[in-house]
Coordinates of C-alpha atoms in Angstrom, one line a residue:
M27 CA 266.1 51.2 -20.4
E28 CA 264.9 51.1 -16.8
D29 CA 261.4 50.6 -15.4
A30 CA 259.9 51.4 -18.9
E31 CA 262.0 54.6 -19.1
L32 CA 264.6 55.4 -21.8
R33 CA 268.1 56.7 -21.0
L34 CA 269.5 58.2 -24.2
A35 CA 273.2 58.0 -24.9
S36 CA 275.1 61.3 -24.8
Q37 CA 276.5 60.5 -28.3
C38 CA 274.8 58.7 -31.1
R39 CA 276.7 59.3 -34.4
H40 CA 274.9 56.9 -36.7
S41 CA 271.5 56.4 -35.2
T42 CA 269.0 54.3 -37.1
W43 CA 266.2 55.2 -34.6
E44 CA 263.2 57.2 -35.7
V45 CA 260.7 59.1 -33.5
L46 CA 257.1 59.2 -34.8
R47 CA 254.0 60.8 -33.5
G48 CA 252.1 58.0 -31.9
G49 CA 248.7 57.2 -30.5
S50 CA 247.0 58.2 -27.2
P51 CA 247.0 55.6 -24.4
R52 CA 243.9 55.2 -22.2
Y53 CA 244.2 55.4 -18.5
K54 CA 242.1 53.3 -16.2
Q55 CA 240.0 56.3 -15.2
G56 CA 238.9 56.7 -18.8
H57 CA 240.9 59.9 -19.4
T58 CA 243.2 60.4 -22.3
S59 CA 246.8 61.4 -21.9
E60 CA 249.1 63.7 -23.9
P61 CA 249.7 62.3 -27.4
C62 CA 252.8 60.2 -27.3
V63 CA 255.5 59.0 -29.7
W64 CA 256.5 55.7 -31.3
I65 CA 260.2 54.8 -31.6
R66 CA 261.0 52.8 -34.7
Q67 CA 264.1 51.1 -36.1
N68 CA 264.3 49.2 -39.4
G69 CA 260.5 49.0 -39.6
R70 CA 259.9 47.6 -36.1
F71 CA 258.8 49.5 -33.0
L72 CA 260.3 49.6 -29.5
A73 CA 257.8 48.3 -26.9
V74 CA 257.5 46.7 -23.5
L75 CA 256.0 43.2 -23.6
D76 CA 255.7 41.1 -20.4
G77 CA 258.0 43.6 -18.6
R78 CA 260.8 43.3 -21.1
P79 CA 261.9 45.5 -24.0
S80 CA 260.9 44.1 -27.4
M81 CA 260.9 45.1 -31.1
I82 CA 257.5 44.5 -32.6
P83 CA 255.8 45.0 -36.0
Q84 CA 253.4 47.8 -36.6
N85 CA 250.3 45.6 -36.6
A86 CA 251.0 44.7 -33.0
L87 CA 251.1 48.2 -31.6
N88 CA 247.5 48.3 -30.5
A89 CA 247.6 45.0 -28.6
S90 CA 246.4 45.4 -25.0
E91 CA 249.4 43.7 -23.5
V92 CA 251.8 45.9 -25.4
K93 CA 253.2 49.2 -24.1
S94 CA 254.6 51.0 -27.1
C95 CA 253.6 54.6 -26.4
W96 CA 256.4 56.8 -25.1
S97 CA 256.4 60.3 -23.6
I98 CA 259.4 62.5 -24.4
G99 CA 260.7 64.3 -21.3
Y100 CA 258.5 64.5 -18.2
Q101 CA 255.1 63.0 -18.1
Q102 CA 252.6 65.4 -19.6
S103 CA 249.0 65.2 -18.4
W104 CA 247.5 68.5 -19.4
S105 CA 245.0 66.8 -21.8
Q106 CA 243.9 64.5 -19.0
E107 CA 243.4 67.3 -16.5
H108 CA 242.1 70.1 -18.7
W109 CA 240.4 68.7 -21.8
R110 CA 237.8 66.0 -22.3
S111 CA 239.7 64.5 -25.2
V112 CA 243.1 64.8 -26.9
W113 CA 241.7 66.4 -30.1
P114 CA 239.3 69.3 -30.4
E115 CA 235.8 68.8 -31.7
K116 CA 235.7 70.1 -35.3
L117 CA 232.6 71.4 -37.2
S118 CA 232.3 73.1 -40.6
V119 CA 229.7 75.8 -40.5
G120 CA 228.2 78.1 -43.2
A121 CA 228.9 78.3 -46.9
P122 CA 231.7 76.2 -48.5
V123 CA 235.1 77.9 -48.8
L124 CA 235.7 79.1 -52.3
H125 CA 239.2 80.4 -51.7
H126 CA 241.8 79.8 -48.9
S127 CA 241.8 83.5 -48.1
Q128 CA 238.1 83.2 -47.0
R129 CA 238.9 80.5 -44.4
T130 CA 238.2 81.4 -40.8
L131 CA 239.2 79.1 -37.9
L132 CA 237.0 79.7 -34.9
W133 CA 238.3 78.3 -31.6
L134 CA 235.9 77.9 -28.6
M135 CA 236.3 76.7 -25.0
V136 CA 233.2 74.9 -23.9
S137 CA 231.9 73.1 -20.8
E138 CA 228.7 71.3 -20.0
N139 CA 227.2 74.3 -18.1
Y140 CA 227.6 76.2 -21.4
R141 CA 226.2 73.5 -23.7
Y142 CA 223.1 75.5 -24.5
A143 CA 225.1 78.7 -25.2
F144 CA 227.4 76.6 -27.4
D145 CA 224.5 75.3 -29.4
R146 CA 223.0 78.7 -29.7
L147 CA 226.3 80.1 -31.0
L148 CA 226.4 77.4 -33.6
R149 CA 222.9 78.3 -34.7
S150 CA 223.9 81.9 -35.0
L151 CA 226.9 80.9 -37.1
E152 CA 224.7 78.8 -39.4
A153 CA 222.2 81.6 -39.8
A154 CA 225.0 84.1 -40.7
G155 CA 226.3 81.7 -43.4
D156 CA 229.9 82.8 -43.3
P157 CA 232.3 79.9 -44.0
V158 CA 233.8 78.8 -40.7
Q159 CA 235.7 75.8 -39.3
V160 CA 234.8 75.5 -35.6
C161 CA 237.3 73.9 -33.2
A162 CA 235.8 73.3 -29.8
R163 CA 237.8 72.4 -26.7
W164 CA 235.7 70.8 -24.0
S165 CA 236.9 71.5 -20.4
P166 CA 235.6 70.8 -16.9
D167 CA 233.0 73.3 -15.6
M168 CA 234.6 76.3 -14.0
K169 CA 231.8 78.8 -13.5
I170 CA 228.5 78.9 -11.7
T171 CA 226.2 80.1 -14.6
T172 CA 223.2 80.8 -12.4
L173 CA 225.0 83.6 -10.5
A174 CA 225.9 87.0 -11.9
G175 CA 229.4 87.8 -13.0
F176 CA 232.3 85.5 -13.2
T177 CA 231.5 83.3 -10.2
L178 CA 233.8 80.3 -10.0
N179 CA 233.0 76.9 -8.7
S180 CA 234.1 76.1 -5.1
D181 CA 236.0 72.8 -6.0
H182 CA 239.3 74.7 -5.8
P183 CA 240.5 77.8 -3.8
T184 CA 239.9 81.1 -5.7
N185 CA 243.5 81.9 -6.7
R186 CA 244.2 78.4 -7.9
H187 CA 240.9 78.4 -9.9
I188 CA 241.8 81.7 -11.6
F189 CA 245.2 80.3 -12.4
W190 CA 243.8 77.2 -14.0
F191 CA 241.2 79.2 -15.9
N192 CA 244.0 81.4 -17.4
Y193 CA 246.0 78.3 -18.1
R194 CA 243.2 76.7 -20.1
K195 CA 242.6 80.0 -22.0
Y196 CA 246.3 80.1 -23.0
L197 CA 246.2 76.4 -24.1
V198 CA 243.5 77.4 -26.5
L199 CA 245.4 80.4 -27.8
F200 CA 248.6 78.5 -28.5
E201 CA 246.8 75.5 -30.0
A202 CA 245.0 77.8 -32.3
L203 CA 248.2 79.5 -33.3
L204 CA 250.1 76.2 -33.8
F205 CA 247.2 74.7 -35.8
S206 CA 247.2 77.7 -38.1
L207 CA 250.9 77.4 -38.6
S208 CA 250.5 73.8 -39.6
M209 CA 248.4 74.8 -42.6
P210 CA 249.9 75.7 -46.1
A211 CA 251.3 79.2 -46.3
R212 CA 249.0 80.1 -49.1
A213 CA 246.0 79.4 -46.8
S214 CA 246.8 82.1 -44.3
P215 CA 243.6 81.6 -42.3
M216 CA 242.1 84.2 -40.1
V217 CA 242.0 82.8 -36.5
V218 CA 239.3 83.9 -34.1
I219 CA 239.2 83.0 -30.4
M220 CA 235.7 83.6 -29.1
D221 CA 233.6 83.3 -26.0
L222 CA 230.2 81.6 -26.2
D223 CA 228.0 84.6 -25.3
V224 CA 228.4 86.0 -28.8
Q225 CA 225.9 86.6 -31.6
V226 CA 227.0 87.1 -35.3
F227 CA 225.2 88.4 -38.4
P228 CA 225.9 87.9 -42.1
G229 CA 229.3 89.3 -43.2
W230 CA 230.8 89.1 -39.7
T231 CA 234.0 87.5 -40.9
H232 CA 234.5 90.2 -43.5
T233 CA 234.1 92.8 -40.9
L234 CA 236.7 91.2 -38.5
R235 CA 239.1 90.6 -41.4
K236 CA 239.4 94.3 -42.1
C237 CA 241.5 94.8 -39.0
V238 CA 244.0 92.1 -39.7
D239 CA 244.3 92.4 -43.5
G240 CA 246.0 95.0 -45.6
R241 CA 249.0 97.3 -45.3
S242 CA 247.6 99.2 -42.3
A243 CA 246.4 96.2 -40.5
A244 CA 247.1 95.2 -36.9
D245 CA 248.8 92.0 -35.8
I246 CA 245.9 91.1 -33.5
C247 CA 242.5 92.8 -32.9
F248 CA 240.0 92.9 -30.1
L249 CA 236.6 94.3 -29.2
Q250 CA 236.5 97.4 -27.1
Q251 CA 235.2 97.1 -23.5
A252 CA 231.6 98.3 -23.3
G253 CA 231.1 101.9 -24.2
F254 CA 233.5 104.6 -25.3
G255 CA 236.7 105.9 -23.6
D256 CA 240.3 105.5 -24.5
E257 CA 242.1 105.9 -21.1
R258 CA 240.6 103.0 -19.2
V259 CA 242.5 100.3 -17.3
Q260 CA 240.9 97.6 -19.5
Q261 CA 240.6 98.9 -23.0
A262 CA 240.3 95.5 -24.8
N263 CA 237.8 92.7 -24.2
S264 CA 239.4 89.3 -24.6
G265 CA 236.1 87.6 -25.5
V266 CA 237.0 87.9 -29.2
E267 CA 240.6 87.8 -30.3
V268 CA 241.4 87.9 -34.1
F269 CA 244.8 87.3 -35.8
H270 CA 246.5 85.5 -38.7
G271 CA 248.7 82.5 -38.2
G272 CA 252.4 83.0 -38.8
S273 CA 252.7 86.4 -37.0
S274 CA 255.8 86.6 -34.9
A275 CA 254.2 89.6 -33.1
V276 CA 251.3 87.5 -32.0
E277 CA 253.6 84.8 -30.8
S278 CA 255.5 87.4 -28.7
L279 CA 252.2 88.7 -27.2
F280 CA 251.0 85.2 -26.3
G281 CA 254.5 84.5 -24.9
A282 CA 254.3 87.6 -22.7
Q283 CA 250.9 86.5 -21.4
V284 CA 252.2 83.1 -20.5
G285 CA 255.3 84.6 -18.9
R286 CA 253.0 86.6 -16.5
L287 CA 251.1 83.4 -15.8
H288 CA 254.3 81.6 -14.8
G289 CA 255.0 84.5 -12.5
S290 CA 251.7 84.0 -10.7
E291 CA 252.0 80.2 -10.3
I292 CA 253.9 80.4 -7.0
E293 CA 251.1 82.7 -5.7
A294 CA 248.5 80.2 -6.7
E295 CA 250.3 77.4 -4.8
L296 CA 251.4 79.4 -1.7
L297 CA 248.3 81.6 -1.3
P298 CA 245.5 79.5 -3.0
T299 CA 242.7 80.9 -0.9
G300 CA 243.4 84.5 -1.9
D301 CA 241.1 86.3 -4.4
H302 CA 243.4 89.0 -5.9
M303 CA 244.9 87.1 -8.8
D304 CA 244.3 88.8 -12.2
F305 CA 242.2 87.1 -14.9
E306 CA 243.8 86.8 -18.3
Q307 CA 241.9 89.9 -19.6
M308 CA 243.5 92.2 -17.0
S309 CA 246.9 90.7 -17.8
L310 CA 246.3 91.2 -21.5
N311 CA 245.4 94.9 -21.0
Q312 CA 248.4 95.6 -18.9
I313 CA 250.6 94.3 -21.7
L314 CA 248.7 96.3 -24.4
S315 CA 249.0 99.4 -22.3
R316 CA 252.8 98.9 -22.1
I317 CA 253.0 98.4 -25.8
R318 CA 251.2 101.6 -26.4
A319 CA 253.4 103.5 -24.0
T320 CA 256.5 102.1 -25.6
S321 CA 255.3 103.1 -29.0
V322 CA 254.5 106.7 -27.9
E323 CA 257.9 107.0 -26.1
S324 CA 259.8 105.7 -29.2
A325 CA 257.9 108.1 -31.5
A326 CA 258.7 111.0 -29.2
S327 CA 262.4 110.2 -29.2
G328 CA 262.4 110.4 -33.0
A329 CA 262.7 106.6 -33.6
T330 CA 261.4 105.5 -37.0
P331 CA 259.3 102.3 -37.5
E332 CA 262.5 100.7 -39.0
M333 CA 264.3 101.1 -35.7
F334 CA 261.8 99.2 -33.6
T335 CA 258.9 96.8 -34.4
P336 CA 256.2 97.2 -31.8
I337 CA 253.2 94.9 -31.8
R338 CA 250.3 96.6 -33.5
W339 CA 247.1 95.8 -31.7
G340 CA 243.7 97.0 -32.9
I341 CA 240.2 97.8 -31.6
Y342 CA 237.1 97.3 -33.7
N343 CA 234.6 100.1 -34.3
P344 CA 232.1 99.6 -31.5
L345 CA 229.2 100.3 -33.8
I346 CA 229.8 97.2 -35.9
A347 CA 231.5 94.8 -33.5
Y348 CA 230.8 95.5 -29.8
T349 CA 230.6 94.3 -26.2
G350 CA 227.9 94.9 -23.7
M351 CA 224.4 94.1 -22.5
F352 CA 222.8 96.6 -24.9
L353 CA 222.0 97.4 -28.5
T354 CA 224.1 99.9 -30.4
H355 CA 222.0 102.5 -32.3
A356 CA 223.5 101.2 -35.6
V357 CA 221.7 97.9 -35.3
L358 CA 221.4 97.5 -39.1
S359 CA 225.2 97.6 -39.4
A360 CA 226.3 95.6 -36.3
K361 CA 228.0 92.3 -37.3
L362 CA 229.0 90.9 -34.0
H363 CA 227.7 91.3 -30.5
H364 CA 229.4 90.0 -27.3
A365 CA 226.7 90.2 -24.7
T366 CA 228.6 90.4 -21.4
A367 CA 228.8 92.4 -18.2
S368 CA 230.4 91.9 -14.8
N369 CA 226.9 91.7 -13.2
A370 CA 225.1 89.7 -15.8
K371 CA 223.8 86.1 -15.5
L372 CA 224.1 83.7 -18.5
K373 CA 220.3 83.4 -18.7
D374 CA 220.0 87.2 -19.1
K375 CA 222.8 87.3 -21.7
L376 CA 221.1 84.6 -23.9
G377 CA 217.7 86.3 -23.4
L378 CA 219.0 89.7 -24.5
M379 CA 220.7 88.2 -27.6
D380 CA 217.4 86.5 -28.5
A381 CA 215.5 89.7 -28.2
A382 CA 218.2 91.6 -30.1
K383 CA 218.0 89.1 -33.0
T384 CA 214.2 89.6 -33.1
F385 CA 214.5 93.4 -32.9
V386 CA 217.0 93.6 -35.8
S387 CA 215.0 91.1 -37.9
D388 CA 211.8 93.1 -37.5
L389 CA 213.5 96.4 -38.3
Q390 CA 215.0 94.9 -41.5
E391 CA 211.5 94.2 -42.7
Y392 CA 210.9 97.9 -42.9
C393 CA 214.3 98.5 -44.5
P394 CA 214.7 95.7 -47.1
Q395 CA 216.6 98.0 -49.6
I396 CA 219.3 99.0 -47.2
G397 CA 222.5 96.8 -47.2
P398 CA 224.6 96.5 -44.1
D399 CA 227.2 98.9 -45.7
G400 CA 224.6 101.6 -46.2
T401 CA 224.1 101.1 -49.9
L402 CA 220.8 100.6 -51.7
L403 CA 220.4 97.0 -52.7
H404 CA 217.9 97.9 -55.4
P405 CA 216.2 101.1 -56.6
G406 CA 213.3 102.7 -54.9
P407 CA 212.5 104.9 -51.8
S408 CA 213.4 103.8 -48.4
P409 CA 212.0 105.1 -45.0
E410 CA 214.2 107.8 -43.6
F411 CA 214.5 106.0 -40.2
C412 CA 216.4 103.2 -42.0
F413 CA 219.5 105.4 -42.4
F414 CA 219.3 106.4 -38.7
Y415 CA 220.2 102.8 -37.7
L416 CA 223.3 102.5 -39.8
A417 CA 227.0 103.0 -38.9
I418 CA 227.5 104.7 -42.2
D419 CA 226.1 107.8 -43.9
P420 CA 225.2 106.8 -47.5
H421 CA 226.3 110.2 -48.7
F422 CA 229.3 111.0 -46.5
G423 CA 230.7 107.5 -45.6
P424 CA 231.3 105.7 -42.3
L425 CA 230.8 107.6 -39.1
L426 CA 233.9 106.0 -37.5
D427 CA 236.9 104.1 -38.8
D428 CA 236.6 100.3 -39.0
F429 CA 239.3 100.0 -36.4
K430 CA 242.1 101.9 -34.6
I431 CA 245.7 100.9 -33.9
N432 CA 247.1 100.9 -30.4
E433 CA 244.2 102.9 -29.1
G434 CA 240.5 102.7 -28.5
F435 CA 237.5 104.8 -29.4
S436 CA 237.2 107.8 -27.2
W437 CA 234.6 110.2 -26.0
K438 CA 235.4 112.4 -29.0
D439 CA 234.2 109.5 -31.2
N440 CA 231.1 109.2 -29.0
N441 CA 230.3 112.9 -29.7
V442 CA 230.4 112.1 -33.4
I443 CA 227.8 109.5 -32.9
R444 CA 225.7 111.8 -30.7
D445 CA 225.7 114.5 -33.3
H446 CA 224.7 112.1 -36.0
V447 CA 221.9 110.7 -34.0
W448 CA 220.5 114.2 -33.3
V449 CA 220.8 115.4 -36.9
R450 CA 219.6 112.3 -38.6
G451 CA 216.7 112.0 -36.2
G452 CA 215.6 115.5 -37.0
G453 CA 214.3 115.9 -33.4
R454 CA 212.2 112.8 -33.5
K455 CA 213.2 111.2 -30.2
S456 CA 211.1 108.1 -30.8
W457 CA 213.8 106.5 -33.0
I458 CA 216.5 106.6 -30.4
Q459 CA 214.1 106.0 -27.6
M460 CA 213.2 102.7 -29.1
V461 CA 216.8 101.6 -28.6
L462 CA 217.1 103.2 -25.2
A463 CA 214.0 101.5 -23.9
F464 CA 215.3 98.2 -25.1
N465 CA 218.6 98.8 -23.3
A466 CA 216.8 99.9 -20.1
G467 CA 215.3 96.4 -19.7
R468 CA 212.3 96.5 -22.0
W469 CA 213.9 93.7 -24.1
K470 CA 212.4 91.3 -21.5
W471 CA 208.9 92.1 -22.7
L472 CA 209.7 92.3 -26.4
H473 CA 208.2 88.9 -27.3
L474 CA 205.0 89.7 -25.3
K475 CA 204.7 93.1 -27.0
R476 CA 205.5 91.6 -30.4
R477 CA 202.7 88.9 -30.4
N478 CA 204.2 87.0 -33.4
T479 CA 204.1 90.0 -35.7
S480 CA 206.5 92.9 -36.6
A481 CA 203.5 95.3 -36.7
Y482 CA 204.5 96.6 -33.3
M483 CA 207.6 98.2 -34.9
H484 CA 205.4 100.7 -36.8
E485 CA 204.0 102.0 -33.5
M486 CA 207.5 102.1 -32.0
L487 CA 209.0 104.0 -34.9
W488 CA 206.3 106.7 -35.0
Y489 CA 204.8 107.0 -31.6
G490 CA 207.4 106.1 -29.1
P491 CA 209.0 103.1 -27.3
F492 CA 207.1 100.0 -26.1

């Protein structure tokens, strides 16, 4: 032992030493370091007291003059540099969990500039009522929320800032994965990594679970980038990532992402002022694209699924879980909305989600008998326009599959929606114009038009948009 460092012997046949997970020492600056370990022998702990090694009892571990917290390997300071505290903030939201299979672990990365968005998301989760355990990681502010798009702070050069943003995102991914692995096997929780500019509705966890449960399920699922199209450079949006703990495929995918991050570290250090480093979403899509190409090549060569085990990634039906600064026409079926765009300010994202929530709530007043799955909740007639705003035809089933594997939803799928809108509307353009007007920017005047009553909806449904 030299200068409070341990030198382990190369051979230790009959060691009586034990290594235990220890506390978290405080630095003078008030930061908290990486959790450390305690080293115990015969009930007493190795410590440094007055500059000399000592063996002390457990009740003396927390004394201010005692140094008993050891780091294994090199000094680890990522908690101090990237998170506000060693442990994530945990909150239980929604109804109590009746069965382990219903458990959802929701992981968020939060900063002070996004506190209002964080609080708003918590209110949305509470209103939806689905049982969720929220784990929030508080990080330093990285973005300028008053500017459009992903505008980074100027406290670091651009390339280096992008690198650290990606680094923190991967810390959350791996912590969520490891946390789920630490739970009993029978629990098998669904894990969701989510951005803060998201809005959810009752049943959202059931909708997300469809893609990762069952024999045809994917290993990990994402929202599709805004709109339709299956041959885009960025097919998946990383604002919502869903998987089950214990998946070796997910571990491989996350490992590949970190591998690409390691490859860019030298660029961040040598060319810190550049602005061409990829964000984690682009890196993710490049990996997914390669997985898809490999699967197609293997199938073309006659390989069977038993001969190779590609990662199965899924994309959610954009009618029920979608990305973009707009409403989908199936507003009565939508369960999750990630309001984002490359040119959107946070203020506009939050304002659009507030307007969307009001719009859907008012429309539901006219359609109380229609359930989100297109079924009648109780007998009786229902206005015809209610069926127009569903992602399912009560007589013929869903318009699109709940999800797709290793591909997205194409323009062919968009044509299915277009034909449905035209046929179900029966030529009445006011129904779809109501959504189009909202998406064209009229959502900004919705509260003024509404005047604390849903009566405006009648005029919109029958006489045209506001």
